[in-house]
Short mmCIF file of C-alpha atoms in Angstrom, two decimals:
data_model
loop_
_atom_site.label_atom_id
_atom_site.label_comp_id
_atom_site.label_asym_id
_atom_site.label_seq_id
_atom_site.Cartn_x
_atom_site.Cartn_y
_atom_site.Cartn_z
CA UNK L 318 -6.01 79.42 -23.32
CA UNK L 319 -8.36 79.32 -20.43
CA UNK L 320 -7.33 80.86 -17.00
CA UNK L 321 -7.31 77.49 -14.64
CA UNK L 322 -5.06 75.21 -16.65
CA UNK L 323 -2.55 78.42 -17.39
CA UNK L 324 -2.24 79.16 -13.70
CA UNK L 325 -1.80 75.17 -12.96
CA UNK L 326 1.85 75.86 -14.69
CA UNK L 327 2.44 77.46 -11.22
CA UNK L 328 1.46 75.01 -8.92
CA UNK L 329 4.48 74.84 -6.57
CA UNK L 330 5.17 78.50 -6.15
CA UNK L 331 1.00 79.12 -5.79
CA UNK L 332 1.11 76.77 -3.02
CA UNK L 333 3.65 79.23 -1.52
CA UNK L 334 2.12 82.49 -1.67
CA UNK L 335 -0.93 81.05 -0.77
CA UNK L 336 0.08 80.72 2.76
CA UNK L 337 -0.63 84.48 3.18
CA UNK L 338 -3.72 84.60 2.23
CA UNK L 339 -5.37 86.97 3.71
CA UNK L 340 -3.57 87.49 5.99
CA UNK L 341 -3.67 91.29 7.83
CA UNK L 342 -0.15 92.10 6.83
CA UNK L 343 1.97 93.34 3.10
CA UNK L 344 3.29 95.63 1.81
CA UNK L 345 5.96 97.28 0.01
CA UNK L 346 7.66 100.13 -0.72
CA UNK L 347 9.77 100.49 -3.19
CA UNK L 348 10.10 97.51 -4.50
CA UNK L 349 12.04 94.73 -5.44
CA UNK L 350 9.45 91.63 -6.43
CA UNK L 351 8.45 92.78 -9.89
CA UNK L 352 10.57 91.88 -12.93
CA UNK L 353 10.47 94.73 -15.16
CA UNK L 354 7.98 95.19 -17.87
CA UNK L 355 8.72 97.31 -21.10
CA UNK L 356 7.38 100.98 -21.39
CA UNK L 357 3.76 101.31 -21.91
CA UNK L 358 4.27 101.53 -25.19
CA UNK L 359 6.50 98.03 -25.88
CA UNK L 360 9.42 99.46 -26.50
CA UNK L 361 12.79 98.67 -24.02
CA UNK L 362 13.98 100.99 -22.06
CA UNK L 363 16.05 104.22 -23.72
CA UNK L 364 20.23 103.36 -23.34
CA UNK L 365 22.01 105.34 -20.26
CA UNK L 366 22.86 108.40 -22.21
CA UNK L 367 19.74 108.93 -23.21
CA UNK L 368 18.32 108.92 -19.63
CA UNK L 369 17.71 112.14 -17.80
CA UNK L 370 20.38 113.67 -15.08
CA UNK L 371 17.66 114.52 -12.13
CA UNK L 372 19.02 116.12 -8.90
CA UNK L 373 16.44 115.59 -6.64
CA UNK L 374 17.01 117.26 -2.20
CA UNK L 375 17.03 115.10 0.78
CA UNK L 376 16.95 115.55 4.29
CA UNK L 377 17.70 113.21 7.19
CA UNK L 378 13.69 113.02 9.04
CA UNK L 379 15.23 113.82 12.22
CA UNK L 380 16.88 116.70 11.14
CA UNK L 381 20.20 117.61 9.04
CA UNK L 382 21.42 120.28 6.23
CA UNK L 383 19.82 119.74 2.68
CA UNK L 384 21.83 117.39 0.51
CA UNK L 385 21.46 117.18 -3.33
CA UNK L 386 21.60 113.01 -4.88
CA UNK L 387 21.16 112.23 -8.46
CA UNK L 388 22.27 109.24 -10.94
CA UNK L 389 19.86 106.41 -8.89
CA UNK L 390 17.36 103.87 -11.04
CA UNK L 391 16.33 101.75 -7.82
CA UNK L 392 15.70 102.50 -4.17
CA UNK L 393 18.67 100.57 -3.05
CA UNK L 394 20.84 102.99 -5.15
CA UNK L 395 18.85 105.64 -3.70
CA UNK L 396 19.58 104.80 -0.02
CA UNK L 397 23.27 104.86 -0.87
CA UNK L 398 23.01 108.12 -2.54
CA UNK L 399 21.42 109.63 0.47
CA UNK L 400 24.01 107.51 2.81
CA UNK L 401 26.69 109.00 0.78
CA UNK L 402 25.20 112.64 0.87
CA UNK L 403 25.43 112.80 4.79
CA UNK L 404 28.17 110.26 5.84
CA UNK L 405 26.43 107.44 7.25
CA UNK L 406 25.60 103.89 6.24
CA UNK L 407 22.80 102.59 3.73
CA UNK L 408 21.92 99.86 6.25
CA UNK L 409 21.35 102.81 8.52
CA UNK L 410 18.63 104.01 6.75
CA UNK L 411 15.03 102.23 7.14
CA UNK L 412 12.71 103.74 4.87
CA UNK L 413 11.98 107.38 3.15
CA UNK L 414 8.36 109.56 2.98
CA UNK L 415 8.34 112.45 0.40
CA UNK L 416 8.06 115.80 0.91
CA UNK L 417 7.05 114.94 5.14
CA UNK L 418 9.22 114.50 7.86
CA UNK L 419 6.91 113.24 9.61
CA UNK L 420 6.06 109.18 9.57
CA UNK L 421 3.54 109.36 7.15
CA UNK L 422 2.51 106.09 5.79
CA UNK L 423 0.53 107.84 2.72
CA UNK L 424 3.91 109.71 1.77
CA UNK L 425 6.08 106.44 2.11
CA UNK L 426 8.52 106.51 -1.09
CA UNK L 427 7.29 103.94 -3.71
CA UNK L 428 8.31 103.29 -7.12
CA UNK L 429 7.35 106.83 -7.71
CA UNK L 430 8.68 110.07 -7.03
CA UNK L 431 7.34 113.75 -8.33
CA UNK L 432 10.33 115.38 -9.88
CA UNK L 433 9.35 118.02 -7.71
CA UNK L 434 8.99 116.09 -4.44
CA UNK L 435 11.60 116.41 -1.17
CA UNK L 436 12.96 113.38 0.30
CA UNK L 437 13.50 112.71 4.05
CA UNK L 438 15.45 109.58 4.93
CA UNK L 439 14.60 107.74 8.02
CA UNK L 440 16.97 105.93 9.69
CA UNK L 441 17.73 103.47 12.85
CA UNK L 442 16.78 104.90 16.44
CA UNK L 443 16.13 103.47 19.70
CA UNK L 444 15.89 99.52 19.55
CA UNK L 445 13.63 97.50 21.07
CA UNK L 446 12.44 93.57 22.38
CA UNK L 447 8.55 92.76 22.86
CA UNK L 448 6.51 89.39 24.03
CA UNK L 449 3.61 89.63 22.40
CA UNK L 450 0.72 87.32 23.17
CA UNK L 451 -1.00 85.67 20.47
CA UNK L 452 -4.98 85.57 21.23
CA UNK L 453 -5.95 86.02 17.75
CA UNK L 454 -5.26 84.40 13.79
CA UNK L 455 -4.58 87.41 13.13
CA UNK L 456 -2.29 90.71 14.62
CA UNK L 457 -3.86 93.35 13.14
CA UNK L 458 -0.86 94.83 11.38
CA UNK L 459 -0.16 95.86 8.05
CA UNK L 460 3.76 95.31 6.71
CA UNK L 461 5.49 97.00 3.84
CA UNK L 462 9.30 97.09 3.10
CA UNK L 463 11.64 99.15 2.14
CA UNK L 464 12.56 97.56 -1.18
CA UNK L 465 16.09 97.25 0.54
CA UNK L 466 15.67 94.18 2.87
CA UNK L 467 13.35 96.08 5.88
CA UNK L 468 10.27 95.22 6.61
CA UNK L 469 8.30 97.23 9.08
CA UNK L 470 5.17 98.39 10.51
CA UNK L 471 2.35 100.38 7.92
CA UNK L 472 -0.59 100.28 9.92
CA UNK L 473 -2.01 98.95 13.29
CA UNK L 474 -5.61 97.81 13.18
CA UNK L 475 -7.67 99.37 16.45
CA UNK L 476 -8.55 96.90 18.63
CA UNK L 477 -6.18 94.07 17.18
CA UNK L 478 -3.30 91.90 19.43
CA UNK L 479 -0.84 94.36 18.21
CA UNK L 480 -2.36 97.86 19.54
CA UNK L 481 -2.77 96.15 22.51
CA UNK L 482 0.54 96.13 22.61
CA UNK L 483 1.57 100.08 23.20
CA UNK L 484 5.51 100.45 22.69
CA UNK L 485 4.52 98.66 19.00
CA UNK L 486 4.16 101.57 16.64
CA UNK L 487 3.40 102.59 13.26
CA UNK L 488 7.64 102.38 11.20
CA UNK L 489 8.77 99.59 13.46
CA UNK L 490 11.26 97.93 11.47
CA UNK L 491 10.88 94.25 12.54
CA UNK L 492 14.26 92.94 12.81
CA UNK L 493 13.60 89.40 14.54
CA UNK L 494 11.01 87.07 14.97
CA UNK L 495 11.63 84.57 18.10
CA UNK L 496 15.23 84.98 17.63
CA UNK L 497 15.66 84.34 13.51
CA UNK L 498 17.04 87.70 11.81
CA UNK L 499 14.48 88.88 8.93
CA UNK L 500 16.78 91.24 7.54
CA UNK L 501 16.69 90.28 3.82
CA UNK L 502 13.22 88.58 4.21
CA UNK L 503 10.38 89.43 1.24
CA UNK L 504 7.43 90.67 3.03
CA UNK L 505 4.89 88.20 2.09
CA UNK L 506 7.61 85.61 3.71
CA UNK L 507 7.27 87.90 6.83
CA UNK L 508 3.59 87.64 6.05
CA UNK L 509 3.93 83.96 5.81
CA UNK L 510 5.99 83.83 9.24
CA UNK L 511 3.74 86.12 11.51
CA UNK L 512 0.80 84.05 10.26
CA UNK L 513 1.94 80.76 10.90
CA UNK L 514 3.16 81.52 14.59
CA UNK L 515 0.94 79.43 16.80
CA UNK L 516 -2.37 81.06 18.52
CA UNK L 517 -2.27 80.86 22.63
CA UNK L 518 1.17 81.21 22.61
CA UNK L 519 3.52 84.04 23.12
CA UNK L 520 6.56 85.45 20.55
CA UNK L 521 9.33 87.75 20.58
CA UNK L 522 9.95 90.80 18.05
CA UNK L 523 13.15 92.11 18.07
CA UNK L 524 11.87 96.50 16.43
CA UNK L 525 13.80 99.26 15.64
CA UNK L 526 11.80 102.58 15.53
CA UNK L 527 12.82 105.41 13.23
CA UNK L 528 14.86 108.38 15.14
CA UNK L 529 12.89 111.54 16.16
CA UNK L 530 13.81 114.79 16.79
CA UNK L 531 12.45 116.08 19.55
CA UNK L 532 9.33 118.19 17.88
CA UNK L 533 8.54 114.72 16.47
CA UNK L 534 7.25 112.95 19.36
CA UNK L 535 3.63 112.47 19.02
CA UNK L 536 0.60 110.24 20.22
CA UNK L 537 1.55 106.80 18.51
CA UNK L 538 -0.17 106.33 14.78
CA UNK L 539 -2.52 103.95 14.01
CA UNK L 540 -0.67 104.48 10.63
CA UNK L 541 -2.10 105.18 7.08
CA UNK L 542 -4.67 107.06 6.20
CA UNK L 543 -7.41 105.99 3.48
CA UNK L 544 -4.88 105.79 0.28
CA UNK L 545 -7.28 107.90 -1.55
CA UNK L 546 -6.52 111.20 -0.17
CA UNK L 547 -2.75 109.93 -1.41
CA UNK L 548 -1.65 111.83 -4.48
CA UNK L 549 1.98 110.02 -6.18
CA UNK L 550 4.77 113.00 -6.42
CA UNK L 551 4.11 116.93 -6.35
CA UNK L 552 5.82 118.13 -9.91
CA UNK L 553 4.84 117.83 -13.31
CA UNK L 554 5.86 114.37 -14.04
CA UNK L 555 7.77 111.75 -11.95
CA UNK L 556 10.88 109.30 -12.11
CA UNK L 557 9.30 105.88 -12.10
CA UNK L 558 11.78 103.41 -10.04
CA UNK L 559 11.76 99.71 -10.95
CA UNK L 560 13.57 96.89 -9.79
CA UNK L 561 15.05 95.70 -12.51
CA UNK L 562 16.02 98.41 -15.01
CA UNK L 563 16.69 101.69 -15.37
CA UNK L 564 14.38 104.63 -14.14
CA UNK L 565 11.85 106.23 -17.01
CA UNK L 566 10.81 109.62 -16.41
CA UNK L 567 7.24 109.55 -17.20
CA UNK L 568 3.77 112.19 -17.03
CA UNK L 569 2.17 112.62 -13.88
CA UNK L 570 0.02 109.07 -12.89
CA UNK L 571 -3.36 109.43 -14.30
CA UNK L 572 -6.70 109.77 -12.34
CA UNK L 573 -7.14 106.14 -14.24
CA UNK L 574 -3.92 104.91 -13.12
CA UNK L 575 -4.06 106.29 -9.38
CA UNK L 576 -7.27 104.48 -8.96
CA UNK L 577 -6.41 101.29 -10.93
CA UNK L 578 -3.40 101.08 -8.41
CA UNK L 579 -4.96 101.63 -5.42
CA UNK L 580 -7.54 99.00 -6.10
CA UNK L 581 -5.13 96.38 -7.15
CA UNK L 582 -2.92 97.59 -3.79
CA UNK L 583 -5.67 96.50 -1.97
CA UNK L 584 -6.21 93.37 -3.85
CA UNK L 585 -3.14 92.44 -2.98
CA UNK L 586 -3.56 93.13 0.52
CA UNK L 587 -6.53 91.28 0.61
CA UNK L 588 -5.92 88.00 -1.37
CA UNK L 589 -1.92 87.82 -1.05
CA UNK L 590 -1.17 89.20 2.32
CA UNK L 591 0.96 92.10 1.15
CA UNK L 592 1.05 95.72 -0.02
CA UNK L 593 3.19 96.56 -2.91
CA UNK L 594 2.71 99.97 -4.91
CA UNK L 595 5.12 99.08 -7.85
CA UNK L 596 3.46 95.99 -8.10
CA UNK L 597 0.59 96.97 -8.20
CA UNK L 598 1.30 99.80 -10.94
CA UNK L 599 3.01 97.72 -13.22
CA UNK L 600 0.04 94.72 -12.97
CA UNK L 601 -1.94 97.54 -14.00
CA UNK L 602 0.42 98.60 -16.55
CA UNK L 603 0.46 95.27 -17.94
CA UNK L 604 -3.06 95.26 -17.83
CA UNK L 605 -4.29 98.91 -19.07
CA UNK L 606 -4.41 97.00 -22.91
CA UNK L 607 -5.26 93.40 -22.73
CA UNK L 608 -8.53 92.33 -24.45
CA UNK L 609 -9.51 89.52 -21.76
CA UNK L 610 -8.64 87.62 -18.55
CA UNK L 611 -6.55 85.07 -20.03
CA UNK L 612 -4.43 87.35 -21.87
CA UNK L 613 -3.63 89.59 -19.14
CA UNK L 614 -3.02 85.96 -17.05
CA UNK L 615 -0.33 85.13 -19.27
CA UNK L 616 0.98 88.68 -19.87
CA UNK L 617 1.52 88.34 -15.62
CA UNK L 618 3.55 85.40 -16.05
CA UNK L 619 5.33 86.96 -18.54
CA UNK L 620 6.21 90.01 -16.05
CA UNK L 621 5.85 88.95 -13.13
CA UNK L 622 7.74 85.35 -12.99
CA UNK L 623 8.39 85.62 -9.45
CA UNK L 624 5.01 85.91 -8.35
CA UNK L 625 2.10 83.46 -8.63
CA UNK L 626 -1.99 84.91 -8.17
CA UNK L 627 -4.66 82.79 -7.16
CA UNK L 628 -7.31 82.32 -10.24
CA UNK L 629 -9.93 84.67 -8.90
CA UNK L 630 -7.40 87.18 -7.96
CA UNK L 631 -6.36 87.45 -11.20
CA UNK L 632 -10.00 87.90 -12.05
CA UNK L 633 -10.78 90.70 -9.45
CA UNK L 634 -7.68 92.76 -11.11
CA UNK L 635 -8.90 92.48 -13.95
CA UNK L 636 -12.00 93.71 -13.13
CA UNK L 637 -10.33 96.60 -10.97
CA UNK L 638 -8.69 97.34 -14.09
CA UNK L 639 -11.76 97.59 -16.20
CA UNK L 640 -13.53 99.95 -13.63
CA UNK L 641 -11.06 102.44 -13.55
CA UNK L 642 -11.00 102.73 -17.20
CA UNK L 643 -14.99 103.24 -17.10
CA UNK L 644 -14.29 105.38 -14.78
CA UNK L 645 -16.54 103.05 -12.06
CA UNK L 646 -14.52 103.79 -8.50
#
C-alpha cells in the first residue's frame, strides 16, 4: 500500500497537527500521547504478578529527607507516589530530573528511568504574570510537559522574543495564555496556541517557576544541552514507563536505540512542533523491524492512533531509523 493514499485516511486530524509545524516549541516528558505498543518482541505485556516490585529514592529538588516510592507504571502514578511520600499534593509537583537537583533539561524524567537512578521532584514556587511582545513568527522556546497536564519551558533560543524577555526562564510552567488556563493542554496544542498568537501584538503568560533552595539560584539557563551528551538511567537496566500499560523492566537503551531516539526527538521537533522522548522511543520501537516505509506507516497508525505524521516525516524516521542501525550518526 503506498505511503500517500495510507496517510490520506488521516486527513482531518493531519490538518490538525499540521498547525505546528515547525514551529520552535514541543516537547514531552513523560508522556501521555502514545498508545502502547507490545514488547519488542510481540508479545503483551506480562500480568501484574509477574511484574517486578522496584523501590526506587526521591527527594523534593529544593530540599527534603529521602523518601522510598514503588508500585507506579506511569508518571502520573509516579507524582502521586512522591506526593504521598512527603505530604503534599500531586498537582504540586511540576516535573522531575534524575539523579540532579538541579534544573537540568538533559536529566528531565522521560519514559525511562535507570533502576539505579535518584529522583528529585520539582514542585510549584514563586508565580508569575509577563507581557510579552510579539516581533517575531516565532518565540524561540522549546516546550515539553510533564506527562501530567504541565507544560513548561525546555529551552530558550539566544537571541529569540523570549530571552529578551529576562524573568522567562528555563522550567517555567506556563499556566495561562491571555487569560485561558492550559492546565490539561497537550503540548503540540500549546504549540498550536503560541504559534497562532498574532505578530505586532502583545500577550500575557501567566508562569510558575520551580522552588529553589537557596544554593540553587543561578544565572538563568538557556536550557538543554546538546541531547547527545544525555545518557537514559545510571543502573544496569531501566523501568520503561508508558502511557497506557504497565511498566516493563527492560536492558539498558542501546547505543542503536539512544541514537535512533534522539534523531526521531528531533524530527519531531522539527516537523511537528514538539519534543516527546517516549514517542519517539516507541516510533523507533515500532520501527527497529519493518522491511519498508509503508509498513512502518501503517504499523504507526496501528500504535500511534492519536497522532497523525506528515508523509515526508514519516520518511525522514524512517531513514533516522535505518542510520542508526548502520550505525551512520
Amino acid at each position: 500500500m503506498p505511503l500517500g493514499p495510507w496517510r490520506k485516511k488521516n486527513k482531518s486530524a493531519r490538518e490538525s497537527s499540521h498547525l505546528v509545524d515547525n514551529e520552535e516549541v514541543g516537547g514531552h516528558a513523560g508522556g501521555g500521547a502514545a498508545k502502547s505498543a507490545v514488547n519488542g518482541g510481540g508479545l503483551p505485556p506480562p500480568p501484574a504478578s509477574l511484574r517486578p516490585k522496584l523501590v526506587f529514592h526521591t527527594q523534593l529538588a529544593h530540599g527534603s529527607p529521602t523518601g522510598r516510592i514503588e508500585g507506579f507504571t506511569n508518571v502520573k502514578e509516579l507524582y502521586g507516589k512522591i506526593a504521598e511520600a512527603f505530604t503534599i499534593s500531586p498537582p504540586e509537583i511540576l516535573f522531575c530530573t534524575l539523579n540532579t537537583h538541579k534544573i537540568d533539561m538533559e536529566k528531565l524524567l522521560g519514559g525511562q528511568i535507570g533502576l539505579e537512578d535518584f529522583i528529585f521532584a520539582h514542585i510549584k514556587g514563586l508565580k508569575k504574570e509577563v507581557e510579552v511582545f510579539k516581533s517575531e513568527d516565532a518565540l524561540g522556546l522549546t516546550i515539553t510537559d510533564n506527562g501530567a497536564g504541565y507544560a513548561f519551558i525546555k529551552r530558550i533560543k539566544e537571541g529569540s522574543v523570549m530571552d529578551e524577555v529576562k524573568v522567562i526562564s528555563v522550567g517555567d510552567h506556563i499556566e495561562c495564555i491571555n487569560g485561558r488556563n492550559i492546565v490539561g493542554t497537550r503540548h503540540y496544542e500549546v504549540a498550536r496556541m503560541l504559534k497562532e498568537l498574532p505578530r505586532d501584538k502583545p500577550f500575557t503568560l501567566k508562569l510558575v517557576e520551580p522552588m529553589k533552595a537557596f544554593e540553587m539560584l543561578e544565572p538563568r539557563s538557556k536550557g538543554a544541552k546538546p541531547a547527545s551528551e544525555n545518557k537514559i538511567g545510571t543502573g544496569r537496566g531501566t523501568l520503561r514507563l508508558r502511557s497506557k500499560g504497565p511498566a516493563t523492566v527492560e536492558e539498558v537503551p542501546t547505543e542503536f536505540e539512544e541514537k535512533a531516539v534522539k534523531k526521531v526527538d528531533d524530527l519531531l521537533e522539527s516537523y511537528m512542533g514538539i519534543r516527546d522522548t517516549e514517542l519517539a522511543a516507541t516510533m523507533v520501537e515500532v520501527g527497529r523491524d519493518k522491511k519498508n516505509p509503508d509498513e512502518f506507516a501503517m504499523a504507526l497508525d496501528e500504535a500511534l492512533g492519536d497522532f497523525a505524521f506528515p508523509d515526508e516525516f514519516v520518511f525522514d524516521v524512517w531513514g533516522a531509523i535505518g542510520d542508526a542501525k548502520q550505525g551512520r550518526f
